[in-house]
PDB file of C-alpha atoms in Angstrom:
ATOM      1  CA  MET E 278       0.000   0.000   0.000  1.00  0.00           C
ATOM      2  CA  GLU E 279       1.250   3.466  -0.888  1.00  0.00           C
ATOM      3  CA  HIS E 280       1.808   5.717   2.126  1.00  0.00           C
ATOM      4  CA  VAL E 281       2.057   9.516   2.206  1.00  0.00           C
ATOM      5  CA  LYS E 282       2.411  12.112   4.937  1.00  0.00           C
ATOM      6  CA  CYS E 283      -0.409  14.306   3.665  1.00  0.00           C
ATOM      7  CA  LEU E 284      -3.274  13.439   1.346  1.00  0.00           C
ATOM      8  CA  ILE E 285      -5.548  16.127  -0.085  1.00  0.00           C
ATOM      9  CA  VAL E 286      -8.945  15.100  -1.439  1.00  0.00           C
ATOM     10  CA  GLY E 287     -10.527  17.542  -3.892  1.00  0.00           C
ATOM     11  CA  SER E 288      -9.199  20.435  -5.906  1.00  0.00           C
ATOM     12  CA  GLY E 289     -10.435  23.985  -6.346  1.00  0.00           C
ATOM     13  CA  PRO E 290      -9.056  26.970  -4.410  1.00  0.00           C
ATOM     14  CA  ALA E 291      -9.032  25.086  -1.082  1.00  0.00           C
ATOM     15  CA  GLY E 292      -7.350  21.935  -2.334  1.00  0.00           C
ATOM     16  CA  TYR E 293      -4.800  23.652  -4.529  1.00  0.00           C
ATOM     17  CA  THR E 294      -3.868  26.212  -1.868  1.00  0.00           C
ATOM     18  CA  ALA E 295      -3.443  23.412   0.661  1.00  0.00           C
ATOM     19  CA  ALA E 296      -1.163  21.675  -1.843  1.00  0.00           C
ATOM     20  CA  ILE E 297       0.882  24.862  -2.307  1.00  0.00           C
ATOM     21  CA  TYR E 298       1.464  25.291   1.421  1.00  0.00           C
ATOM     22  CA  ALA E 299       2.018  21.603   2.096  1.00  0.00           C
ATOM     23  CA  GLY E 300       4.484  21.442  -0.786  1.00  0.00           C
ATOM     24  CA  ARG E 301       6.416  24.439   0.511  1.00  0.00           C
ATOM     25  CA  ALA E 302       6.509  22.762   3.929  1.00  0.00           C
ATOM     26  CA  ASN E 303       8.330  19.848   2.264  1.00  0.00           C
ATOM     27  CA  ILE E 304       5.791  17.207   3.287  1.00  0.00           C
ATOM     28  CA  ALA E 305       5.310  15.938  -0.296  1.00  0.00           C
ATOM     29  CA  PRO E 306       1.496  16.108  -0.463  1.00  0.00           C
ATOM     30  CA  VAL E 307      -0.533  13.933  -2.821  1.00  0.00           C
ATOM     31  CA  GLU E 308      -3.765  15.443  -4.130  1.00  0.00           C
ATOM     32  CA  TYR E 309      -6.646  13.688  -5.869  1.00  0.00           C
ATOM     33  CA  CYS E 310      -8.662  16.180  -7.904  1.00  0.00           C
ATOM     34  CA  GLY E 311     -12.027  14.408  -7.866  1.00  0.00           C
ATOM     35  CA  MET E 312     -14.774  14.334 -10.479  1.00  0.00           C
ATOM     36  CA  GLN E 313     -14.585  18.070 -11.203  1.00  0.00           C
ATOM     37  CA  THR E 314     -10.948  19.043 -11.486  1.00  0.00           C
ATOM     38  CA  GLY E 315     -10.623  22.643 -10.342  1.00  0.00           C
ATOM     39  CA  GLY E 316     -13.957  22.699  -8.533  1.00  0.00           C
ATOM     40  CA  GLN E 317     -16.966  24.942  -9.063  1.00  0.00           C
ATOM     41  CA  LEU E 318     -14.976  27.835 -10.525  1.00  0.00           C
ATOM     42  CA  THR E 319     -14.380  25.843 -13.684  1.00  0.00           C
ATOM     43  CA  GLN E 320     -18.114  26.280 -14.357  1.00  0.00           C
ATOM     44  CA  THR E 321     -17.859  30.083 -14.435  1.00  0.00           C
ATOM     45  CA  THR E 322     -16.467  32.316 -17.125  1.00  0.00           C
ATOM     46  CA  GLU E 323     -14.746  35.298 -15.523  1.00  0.00           C
ATOM     47  CA  VAL E 324     -13.659  35.716 -11.901  1.00  0.00           C
ATOM     48  CA  GLU E 325     -13.257  39.374 -10.966  1.00  0.00           C
ATOM     49  CA  ASN E 326     -13.126  39.333  -7.170  1.00  0.00           C
ATOM     50  CA  PHE E 327     -10.051  37.190  -6.483  1.00  0.00           C
ATOM     51  CA  PRO E 328      -7.032  39.290  -5.404  1.00  0.00           C
ATOM     52  CA  GLY E 329      -4.147  39.414  -7.845  1.00  0.00           C
ATOM     53  CA  TYR E 330      -6.183  39.495 -11.056  1.00  0.00           C
ATOM     54  CA  PRO E 331      -6.938  43.211 -11.604  1.00  0.00           C
ATOM     55  CA  GLU E 332      -8.474  42.575 -15.027  1.00  0.00           C
ATOM     56  CA  GLY E 333     -10.315  39.434 -13.958  1.00  0.00           C
ATOM     57  CA  VAL E 334      -9.476  35.885 -14.981  1.00  0.00           C
ATOM     58  CA  ASP E 335     -11.229  32.937 -16.564  1.00  0.00           C
ATOM     59  CA  GLY E 336     -12.188  30.426 -13.872  1.00  0.00           C
ATOM     60  CA  ASN E 337     -10.446  27.546 -15.642  1.00  0.00           C
ATOM     61  CA  GLN E 338      -7.287  29.595 -16.128  1.00  0.00           C
ATOM     62  CA  MET E 339      -7.222  30.578 -12.473  1.00  0.00           C
ATOM     63  CA  MET E 340      -7.443  26.930 -11.408  1.00  0.00           C
ATOM     64  CA  MET E 341      -4.668  25.987 -13.840  1.00  0.00           C
ATOM     65  CA  ASP E 342      -2.515  28.759 -12.353  1.00  0.00           C
ATOM     66  CA  LEU E 343      -3.070  27.421  -8.834  1.00  0.00           C
ATOM     67  CA  ARG E 344      -2.375  23.856  -9.936  1.00  0.00           C
ATOM     68  CA  GLN E 345       0.889  24.831 -11.619  1.00  0.00           C
ATOM     69  CA  GLN E 346       1.944  26.736  -8.517  1.00  0.00           C
ATOM     70  CA  ALA E 347       1.286  23.684  -6.337  1.00  0.00           C
ATOM     71  CA  GLU E 348       3.210  21.429  -8.720  1.00  0.00           C
ATOM     72  CA  ARG E 349       6.106  23.883  -8.644  1.00  0.00           C
ATOM     73  CA  PHE E 350       6.487  23.128  -4.941  1.00  0.00           C
ATOM     74  CA  GLY E 351       6.425  19.384  -5.398  1.00  0.00           C
ATOM     75  CA  ALA E 352       2.777  18.510  -4.916  1.00  0.00           C
ATOM     76  CA  ASP E 353       1.845  15.247  -6.629  1.00  0.00           C
ATOM     77  CA  ILE E 354      -1.505  16.143  -8.211  1.00  0.00           C
ATOM     78  CA  ARG E 355      -3.462  13.259  -9.669  1.00  0.00           C
ATOM     79  CA  ASP E 356      -6.650  12.937 -11.628  1.00  0.00           C
ATOM     80  CA  GLY E 357      -9.071  10.501 -10.098  1.00  0.00           C
ATOM     81  CA  GLU E 358     -11.626  10.205  -7.348  1.00  0.00           C
ATOM     82  CA  ILE E 359     -11.534   8.903  -3.801  1.00  0.00           C
ATOM     83  CA  VAL E 360     -14.483   6.524  -3.376  1.00  0.00           C
ATOM     84  CA  LYS E 361     -13.834   4.963   0.033  1.00  0.00           C
ATOM     85  CA  ALA E 362     -12.380   6.211   3.298  1.00  0.00           C
ATOM     86  CA  ASP E 363     -11.467   4.495   6.569  1.00  0.00           C
ATOM     87  CA  LEU E 364     -10.746   7.087   9.248  1.00  0.00           C
ATOM     88  CA  SER E 365     -11.167   4.682  12.173  1.00  0.00           C
ATOM     89  CA  GLN E 366      -7.457   4.773  12.932  1.00  0.00           C
ATOM     90  CA  ARG E 367      -4.262   6.468  11.822  1.00  0.00           C
ATOM     91  CA  PRO E 368      -2.785   6.111   9.308  1.00  0.00           C
ATOM     92  CA  PHE E 369      -6.030   6.701   7.492  1.00  0.00           C
ATOM     93  CA  VAL E 370      -6.738   4.522   4.459  1.00  0.00           C
ATOM     94  CA  LEU E 371      -8.473   5.769   1.327  1.00  0.00           C
ATOM     95  CA  THR E 372      -9.324   4.020  -1.917  1.00  0.00           C
ATOM     96  CA  THR E 373      -9.473   5.519  -5.400  1.00  0.00           C
ATOM     97  CA  ASP E 374     -11.938   4.769  -8.184  1.00  0.00           C
ATOM     98  CA  THR E 375      -9.326   2.447  -9.717  1.00  0.00           C
ATOM     99  CA  GLY E 376      -9.034   0.405  -6.520  1.00  0.00           C
ATOM    100  CA  HIS E 377      -5.672   1.868  -5.502  1.00  0.00           C
ATOM    101  CA  GLU E 378      -5.274   2.113  -1.713  1.00  0.00           C
ATOM    102  CA  ILE E 379      -3.311   4.914  -0.137  1.00  0.00           C
ATOM    103  CA  SER E 380      -2.658   5.545   3.536  1.00  0.00           C
ATOM    104  CA  CYS E 381      -1.823   8.905   5.066  1.00  0.00           C
ATOM    105  CA  ASP E 382      -0.790  10.453   8.366  1.00  0.00           C
ATOM    106  CA  THR E 383      -2.855  13.587   7.732  1.00  0.00           C
ATOM    107  CA  LEU E 384      -5.883  14.159   5.537  1.00  0.00           C
ATOM    108  CA  ILE E 385      -7.209  17.426   4.109  1.00  0.00           C
ATOM    109  CA  ILE E 386     -10.769  17.235   2.805  1.00  0.00           C
ATOM    110  CA  ALA E 387     -11.495  19.895   0.172  1.00  0.00           C
ATOM    111  CA  THR E 388     -14.330  18.244  -1.725  1.00  0.00           C
ATOM    112  CA  GLY E 389     -16.486  21.379  -1.925  1.00  0.00           C
ATOM    113  CA  ALA E 390     -20.243  21.684  -2.201  1.00  0.00           C
ATOM    114  CA  SER E 391     -22.511  21.304  -5.182  1.00  0.00           C
ATOM    115  CA  ALA E 392     -25.191  23.881  -5.932  1.00  0.00           C
ATOM    116  CA  LYS E 393     -28.681  22.471  -6.284  1.00  0.00           C
ATOM    117  CA  TYR E 394     -30.344  23.019  -9.652  1.00  0.00           C
ATOM    118  CA  LEU E 395     -33.902  22.645 -10.871  1.00  0.00           C
ATOM    119  CA  GLY E 396     -32.918  19.936 -13.324  1.00  0.00           C
ATOM    120  CA  LEU E 397     -33.777  21.882 -16.469  1.00  0.00           C
ATOM    121  CA  SER E 398     -31.719  21.035 -19.540  1.00  0.00           C
ATOM    122  CA  ASP E 399     -31.430  24.773 -20.206  1.00  0.00           C
ATOM    123  CA  GLU E 400     -29.470  25.209 -16.980  1.00  0.00           C
ATOM    124  CA  LYS E 401     -26.613  23.265 -18.528  1.00  0.00           C
ATOM    125  CA  LYS E 402     -27.115  24.837 -21.942  1.00  0.00           C
ATOM    126  CA  TYR E 403     -26.677  28.352 -20.561  1.00  0.00           C
ATOM    127  CA  ALA E 404     -24.105  27.577 -17.866  1.00  0.00           C
ATOM    128  CA  GLY E 405     -21.744  30.548 -17.816  1.00  0.00           C
ATOM    129  CA  GLN E 406     -24.033  32.364 -20.259  1.00  0.00           C
ATOM    130  CA  GLY E 407     -26.635  33.714 -17.892  1.00  0.00           C
ATOM    131  CA  VAL E 408     -27.140  30.867 -15.411  1.00  0.00           C
ATOM    132  CA  SER E 409     -25.421  31.138 -12.036  1.00  0.00           C
ATOM    133  CA  ALA E 410     -25.693  29.711  -8.532  1.00  0.00           C
ATOM    134  CA  CYS E 411     -23.756  32.536  -6.867  1.00  0.00           C
ATOM    135  CA  ALA E 412     -24.997  36.131  -6.874  1.00  0.00           C
ATOM    136  CA  THR E 413     -21.944  37.344  -4.978  1.00  0.00           C
ATOM    137  CA  CYS E 414     -19.683  35.802  -7.614  1.00  0.00           C
ATOM    138  CA  ASP E 415     -21.519  36.858 -10.770  1.00  0.00           C
ATOM    139  CA  GLY E 416     -23.918  39.659  -9.850  1.00  0.00           C
ATOM    140  CA  PHE E 417     -21.470  42.340 -10.956  1.00  0.00           C
ATOM    141  CA  PHE E 418     -21.952  41.264 -14.590  1.00  0.00           C
ATOM    142  CA  TYR E 419     -25.655  42.165 -14.409  1.00  0.00           C
ATOM    143  CA  ARG E 420     -25.454  45.805 -13.427  1.00  0.00           C
ATOM    144  CA  LYS E 421     -28.521  47.674 -14.681  1.00  0.00           C
ATOM    145  CA  LYS E 422     -29.897  44.461 -16.196  1.00  0.00           C
ATOM    146  CA  VAL E 423     -32.931  42.311 -15.388  1.00  0.00           C
ATOM    147  CA  VAL E 424     -32.393  39.100 -13.447  1.00  0.00           C
ATOM    148  CA  ALA E 425     -34.410  36.346 -11.792  1.00  0.00           C
ATOM    149  CA  VAL E 426     -33.687  34.479  -8.562  1.00  0.00           C
ATOM    150  CA  VAL E 427     -35.246  31.083  -7.830  1.00  0.00           C
ATOM    151  CA  GLY E 428     -35.981  30.201  -4.212  1.00  0.00           C
ATOM    152  CA  GLY E 429     -38.007  31.194  -1.198  1.00  0.00           C
ATOM    153  CA  GLY E 430     -35.660  30.868   1.773  1.00  0.00           C
ATOM    154  CA  ASP E 431     -33.170  33.162   3.461  1.00  0.00           C
ATOM    155  CA  THR E 432     -30.495  32.528   0.834  1.00  0.00           C
ATOM    156  CA  ALA E 433     -32.831  33.432  -2.036  1.00  0.00           C
ATOM    157  CA  CYS E 434     -34.003  36.594  -0.288  1.00  0.00           C
ATOM    158  CA  GLU E 435     -30.434  37.569   0.527  1.00  0.00           C
ATOM    159  CA  GLU E 436     -29.316  37.025  -3.066  1.00  0.00           C
ATOM    160  CA  ALA E 437     -32.314  38.930  -4.436  1.00  0.00           C
ATOM    161  CA  THR E 438     -31.550  41.850  -2.119  1.00  0.00           C
ATOM    162  CA  TYR E 439     -27.884  41.799  -3.112  1.00  0.00           C
ATOM    163  CA  LEU E 440     -28.735  41.739  -6.812  1.00  0.00           C
ATOM    164  CA  ALA E 441     -31.234  44.577  -6.357  1.00  0.00           C
ATOM    165  CA  GLY E 442     -28.265  46.783  -5.505  1.00  0.00           C
ATOM    166  CA  LEU E 443     -26.801  46.055  -8.944  1.00  0.00           C
ATOM    167  CA  ALA E 444     -29.566  45.125 -11.365  1.00  0.00           C
ATOM    168  CA  SER E 445     -32.370  47.319 -12.669  1.00  0.00           C
ATOM    169  CA  LYS E 446     -35.008  44.722 -11.728  1.00  0.00           C
ATOM    170  CA  VAL E 447     -35.114  41.419  -9.865  1.00  0.00           C
ATOM    171  CA  TYR E 448     -37.813  38.751 -10.144  1.00  0.00           C
ATOM    172  CA  LEU E 449     -37.956  36.329  -7.215  1.00  0.00           C
ATOM    173  CA  LEU E 450     -39.613  33.058  -8.286  1.00  0.00           C
ATOM    174  CA  VAL E 451     -41.215  31.251  -5.361  1.00  0.00           C
ATOM    175  CA  ARG E 452     -42.939  27.941  -6.052  1.00  0.00           C
ATOM    176  CA  LYS E 453     -45.105  28.215  -2.935  1.00  0.00           C
ATOM    177  CA  PRO E 454     -47.632  30.952  -2.060  1.00  0.00           C
ATOM    178  CA  PHE E 455     -45.353  32.174   0.734  1.00  0.00           C
ATOM    179  CA  LEU E 456     -41.705  32.826   1.593  1.00  0.00           C
ATOM    180  CA  ARG E 457     -39.872  30.461   3.928  1.00  0.00           C
ATOM    181  CA  ALA E 458     -37.329  33.128   4.861  1.00  0.00           C
ATOM    182  CA  SER E 459     -37.058  34.788   8.255  1.00  0.00           C
ATOM    183  CA  GLU E 460     -39.291  37.780   8.952  1.00  0.00           C
ATOM    184  CA  VAL E 461     -36.490  40.296   8.546  1.00  0.00           C
ATOM    185  CA  MET E 462     -35.425  38.850   5.192  1.00  0.00           C
ATOM    186  CA  GLN E 463     -39.015  38.769   3.953  1.00  0.00           C
ATOM    187  CA  ARG E 464     -39.460  42.407   4.884  1.00  0.00           C
ATOM    188  CA  ARG E 465     -36.304  43.446   3.044  1.00  0.00           C
ATOM    189  CA  VAL E 466     -37.504  41.733  -0.110  1.00  0.00           C
ATOM    190  CA  LEU E 467     -41.129  42.820  -0.015  1.00  0.00           C
ATOM    191  CA  GLU E 468     -40.221  46.433   0.704  1.00  0.00           C
ATOM    192  CA  ASN E 469     -37.605  46.671  -2.045  1.00  0.00           C
ATOM    193  CA  GLU E 470     -39.027  48.479  -5.080  1.00  0.00           C
ATOM    194  CA  LYS E 471     -36.660  46.685  -7.442  1.00  0.00           C
ATOM    195  CA  ILE E 472     -37.805  43.204  -6.413  1.00  0.00           C
ATOM    196  CA  THR E 473     -40.991  41.631  -7.730  1.00  0.00           C
ATOM    197  CA  VAL E 474     -41.962  38.422  -5.936  1.00  0.00           C
ATOM    198  CA  LEU E 475     -43.775  35.907  -8.126  1.00  0.00           C
ATOM    199  CA  PHE E 476     -45.538  33.495  -5.775  1.00  0.00           C
ATOM    200  CA  ASP E 477     -46.840  30.142  -7.052  1.00  0.00           C
ATOM    201  CA  HIS E 478     -44.408  30.308  -9.974  1.00  0.00           C
ATOM    202  CA  ASN E 479     -42.078  27.699 -11.449  1.00  0.00           C
ATOM    203  CA  ALA E 480     -39.476  28.163 -14.164  1.00  0.00           C
ATOM    204  CA  THR E 481     -39.901  25.592 -16.920  1.00  0.00           C
ATOM    205  CA  GLY E 482     -37.121  26.682 -19.264  1.00  0.00           C
ATOM    206  CA  LEU E 483     -34.888  29.431 -20.600  1.00  0.00           C
ATOM    207  CA  TYR E 484     -34.431  30.901 -24.050  1.00  0.00           C
ATOM    208  CA  GLY E 485     -31.967  33.083 -25.938  1.00  0.00           C
ATOM    209  CA  GLU E 486     -29.636  33.053 -28.928  1.00  0.00           C
ATOM    210  CA  ASN E 487     -26.349  34.157 -27.364  1.00  0.00           C
ATOM    211  CA  GLY E 488     -27.071  33.530 -23.712  1.00  0.00           C
ATOM    212  CA  VAL E 489     -30.121  33.876 -21.540  1.00  0.00           C
ATOM    213  CA  GLU E 490     -32.676  36.341 -22.896  1.00  0.00           C
ATOM    214  CA  GLY E 491     -35.742  35.159 -20.996  1.00  0.00           C
ATOM    215  CA  MET E 492     -37.443  32.422 -19.026  1.00  0.00           C
ATOM    216  CA  HIS E 493     -40.544  30.317 -19.504  1.00  0.00           C
ATOM    217  CA  VAL E 494     -42.678  30.245 -16.365  1.00  0.00           C
ATOM    218  CA  VAL E 495     -45.876  28.610 -15.177  1.00  0.00           C
ATOM    219  CA  LYS E 496     -48.156  30.114 -12.541  1.00  0.00           C
ATOM    220  CA  ARG E 497     -50.216  27.818 -10.290  1.00  0.00           C
ATOM    221  CA  LYS E 498     -48.955  24.702 -12.046  1.00  0.00           C
ATOM    222  CA  GLY E 499     -51.531  21.938 -12.265  1.00  0.00           C
ATOM    223  CA  GLU E 500     -54.418  24.105 -11.105  1.00  0.00           C
ATOM    224  CA  ALA E 501     -57.537  24.977 -13.122  1.00  0.00           C
ATOM    225  CA  ASP E 502     -56.293  28.544 -13.584  1.00  0.00           C
ATOM    226  CA  GLU E 503     -52.758  27.521 -14.595  1.00  0.00           C
ATOM    227  CA  GLU E 504     -51.056  30.199 -16.664  1.00  0.00           C
ATOM    228  CA  ARG E 505     -47.918  29.948 -18.798  1.00  0.00           C
ATOM    229  CA  TYR E 506     -45.957  32.887 -20.150  1.00  0.00           C
ATOM    230  CA  ASP E 507     -42.449  34.239 -20.811  1.00  0.00           C
ATOM    231  CA  ILE E 508     -40.478  36.908 -18.932  1.00  0.00           C
ATOM    232  CA  PRO E 509     -37.484  38.649 -20.542  1.00  0.00           C
ATOM    233  CA  ILE E 510     -34.394  38.457 -18.289  1.00  0.00           C
ATOM    234  CA  ASP E 511     -30.622  38.672 -18.675  1.00  0.00           C
ATOM    235  CA  GLY E 512     -29.570  36.454 -15.777  1.00  0.00           C
ATOM    236  CA  PHE E 513     -31.008  33.411 -13.989  1.00  0.00           C
ATOM    237  CA  PHE E 514     -29.775  32.735 -10.437  1.00  0.00           C
ATOM    238  CA  LEU E 515     -30.411  29.527  -8.489  1.00  0.00           C
ATOM    239  CA  ALA E 516     -30.721  29.955  -4.723  1.00  0.00           C
ATOM    240  CA  ILE E 517     -32.278  26.684  -3.631  1.00  0.00           C
ATOM    241  CA  GLY E 518     -29.348  25.482  -1.581  1.00  0.00           C
ATOM    242  CA  HIS E 519     -26.050  23.612  -1.763  1.00  0.00           C
ATOM    243  CA  LYS E 520     -25.137  20.037  -0.922  1.00  0.00           C
ATOM    244  CA  PRO E 521     -21.723  19.618   0.708  1.00  0.00           C
ATOM    245  CA  ASN E 522     -19.769  16.744  -0.783  1.00  0.00           C
ATOM    246  CA  SER E 523     -19.155  15.064   2.559  1.00  0.00           C
ATOM    247  CA  ASP E 524     -21.032  11.757   2.269  1.00  0.00           C
ATOM    248  CA  LEU E 525     -17.797   9.775   2.033  1.00  0.00           C
ATOM    249  CA  PHE E 526     -16.670  10.946   5.476  1.00  0.00           C
ATOM    250  CA  LYS E 527     -19.917  11.335   7.452  1.00  0.00           C
ATOM    251  CA  GLU E 528     -19.493   7.972   9.174  1.00  0.00           C
ATOM    252  CA  TYR E 529     -16.470   9.369  10.997  1.00  0.00           C
ATOM    253  CA  LEU E 530     -16.762  13.171  11.052  1.00  0.00           C
ATOM    254  CA  ASP E 531     -19.204  15.460  12.806  1.00  0.00           C
ATOM    255  CA  THR E 532     -21.446  17.311  10.359  1.00  0.00           C
ATOM    256  CA  ASP E 533     -24.394  19.657  10.689  1.00  0.00           C
ATOM    257  CA  GLU E 534     -27.932  18.729   9.641  1.00  0.00           C
ATOM    258  CA  VAL E 535     -27.210  19.620   6.006  1.00  0.00           C
ATOM    259  CA  GLY E 536     -23.912  17.750   5.835  1.00  0.00           C
ATOM    260  CA  TYR E 537     -21.311  20.498   6.225  1.00  0.00           C
ATOM    261  CA  ILE E 538     -18.297  19.193   8.130  1.00  0.00           C
ATOM    262  CA  LYS E 539     -18.016  20.789  11.563  1.00  0.00           C
ATOM    263  CA  THR E 540     -14.662  22.319  12.416  1.00  0.00           C
ATOM    264  CA  ILE E 541     -13.271  23.318  15.800  1.00  0.00           C
ATOM    265  CA  ASP E 542     -12.873  26.880  17.099  1.00  0.00           C
ATOM    266  CA  GLY E 543     -12.508  28.594  13.740  1.00  0.00           C
ATOM    267  CA  THR E 544      -9.753  26.222  12.601  1.00  0.00           C
ATOM    268  CA  PRO E 545      -9.900  23.547   9.873  1.00  0.00           C
ATOM    269  CA  ARG E 546      -9.548  20.833  12.568  1.00  0.00           C
ATOM    270  CA  THR E 547     -12.288  18.200  12.700  1.00  0.00           C
ATOM    271  CA  ASN E 548     -13.256  15.868  15.537  1.00  0.00           C
ATOM    272  CA  ILE E 549     -10.530  13.443  14.377  1.00  0.00           C
ATOM    273  CA  PRO E 550      -6.939  14.615  15.038  1.00  0.00           C
ATOM    274  CA  GLY E 551      -5.007  14.780  11.789  1.00  0.00           C
ATOM    275  CA  VAL E 552      -8.093  15.270   9.626  1.00  0.00           C
ATOM    276  CA  TYR E 553      -8.899  18.762   8.337  1.00  0.00           C
ATOM    277  CA  ALA E 554     -11.729  20.234   6.289  1.00  0.00           C
ATOM    278  CA  ALA E 555     -11.200  23.205   3.985  1.00  0.00           C
ATOM    279  CA  GLY E 556     -13.355  25.179   1.589  1.00  0.00           C
ATOM    280  CA  ASP E 557     -17.051  24.873   0.833  1.00  0.00           C
ATOM    281  CA  VAL E 558     -17.420  21.387   2.331  1.00  0.00           C
ATOM    282  CA  ALA E 559     -17.121  23.102   5.726  1.00  0.00           C
ATOM    283  CA  ASP E 560     -18.476  26.563   4.871  1.00  0.00           C
ATOM    284  CA  PRO E 561     -22.270  27.016   4.746  1.00  0.00           C
ATOM    285  CA  ILE E 562     -22.009  30.808   5.013  1.00  0.00           C
ATOM    286  CA  TYR E 563     -19.493  32.493   2.681  1.00  0.00           C
ATOM    287  CA  ARG E 564     -18.740  30.027  -0.132  1.00  0.00           C
ATOM    288  CA  GLN E 565     -16.200  32.297  -1.808  1.00  0.00           C
ATOM    289  CA  ALA E 566     -12.972  31.300  -3.544  1.00  0.00           C
ATOM    290  CA  ILE E 567     -10.840  33.598  -1.398  1.00  0.00           C
ATOM    291  CA  CYS E 568     -12.294  32.088   1.803  1.00  0.00           C
ATOM    292  CA  ALA E 569     -11.722  28.577   0.467  1.00  0.00           C
ATOM    293  CA  ALA E 570      -8.122  29.394  -0.397  1.00  0.00           C
ATOM    294  CA  ALA E 571      -7.540  30.822   3.080  1.00  0.00           C
ATOM    295  CA  SER E 572      -8.936  27.699   4.731  1.00  0.00           C
ATOM    296  CA  GLY E 573      -6.738  25.532   2.509  1.00  0.00           C
ATOM    297  CA  CYS E 574      -3.735  27.477   3.753  1.00  0.00           C
ATOM    298  CA  LYS E 575      -4.810  26.938   7.375  1.00  0.00           C
ATOM    299  CA  ALA E 576      -5.391  23.228   6.820  1.00  0.00           C
ATOM    300  CA  ALA E 577      -1.902  22.713   5.382  1.00  0.00           C
ATOM    301  CA  ILE E 578      -0.280  24.616   8.255  1.00  0.00           C
ATOM    302  CA  GLU E 579      -2.256  22.524  10.747  1.00  0.00           C
ATOM    303  CA  ALA E 580      -1.230  19.318   8.968  1.00  0.00           C
ATOM    304  CA  ASP E 581       2.434  20.317   9.014  1.00  0.00           C
ATOM    305  CA  ARG E 582       2.289  21.094  12.741  1.00  0.00           C
ATOM    306  CA  PHE E 583       0.544  17.794  13.439  1.00  0.00           C
ATOM    307  CA  LEU E 584       3.181  15.853  11.521  1.00  0.00           C
ATOM    308  CA  ARG E 585       6.042  17.532  13.343  1.00  0.00           C
ATOM    309  CA  GLU E 586       4.457  16.885  16.735  1.00  0.00           C
ATOM    310  CA  ASN E 587       3.132  13.364  16.203  1.00  0.00           C
ATOM    311  CA  CYS E 588       5.012  11.577  13.417  1.00  0.00           C
TER     312      CYS E 588
END
């Protein structure tokens, strides 16, 4: 069985930054990139809010830059997915999708979180061309434009309010006849002149030649007074939640009710010494690349300290 000092599971800003710091610490990290090499940012076009790129950068290019930087410091970055994990004792043992077993003294989990989508084929068709699951990431591109947000909880209301500060008009599509958000968030939305809440509405599709130009909606779906019509929009934002990619480790690690890995006292440390969680898999609040990168840095520093003290 192959043995390494530090194994990193998942790529993206958290995984690659952990690899950079672990490589510079001379602990020869091995990183498995997972199903989506580079993480969620590879699904976006331009990233404008990451420090060091004054003119913005393509999400794929940014991830390639981080990967090359990690490899420069000796990180062994591999394509492939970890499909099994035994964290019952140290060294921890993990298994790849090819059946290869690898043991490690420290483990950094940077598997991210996946945004929930409605399941419309048009969501994939217009990915990066008007469809987004992060208003904070992409809202800037829709200044003085018309956008729609799907969802009825706190996240949807927060994203609609944020976008209202940039866009000329925001439609909030709510499939139920009420908002599930907290009272304060409901008030902010309902009192905002730029936001129009469409209760009992579902999006059934999107249309446009060179990106999103509008959405197909149905009001009171399945009822006698069902109504179908189109609404012109420039951007379509999903705010119906995220699913942390933590299922592989939930048998051993403490998670919240959604599945986000719990960390200790603002550090990347988990309930198992030597195991660290970085990035969106442990962040239900911010979900930003810069935050993920910072947590990857912390995780690698923690792993290095653990190795020096215990191995």
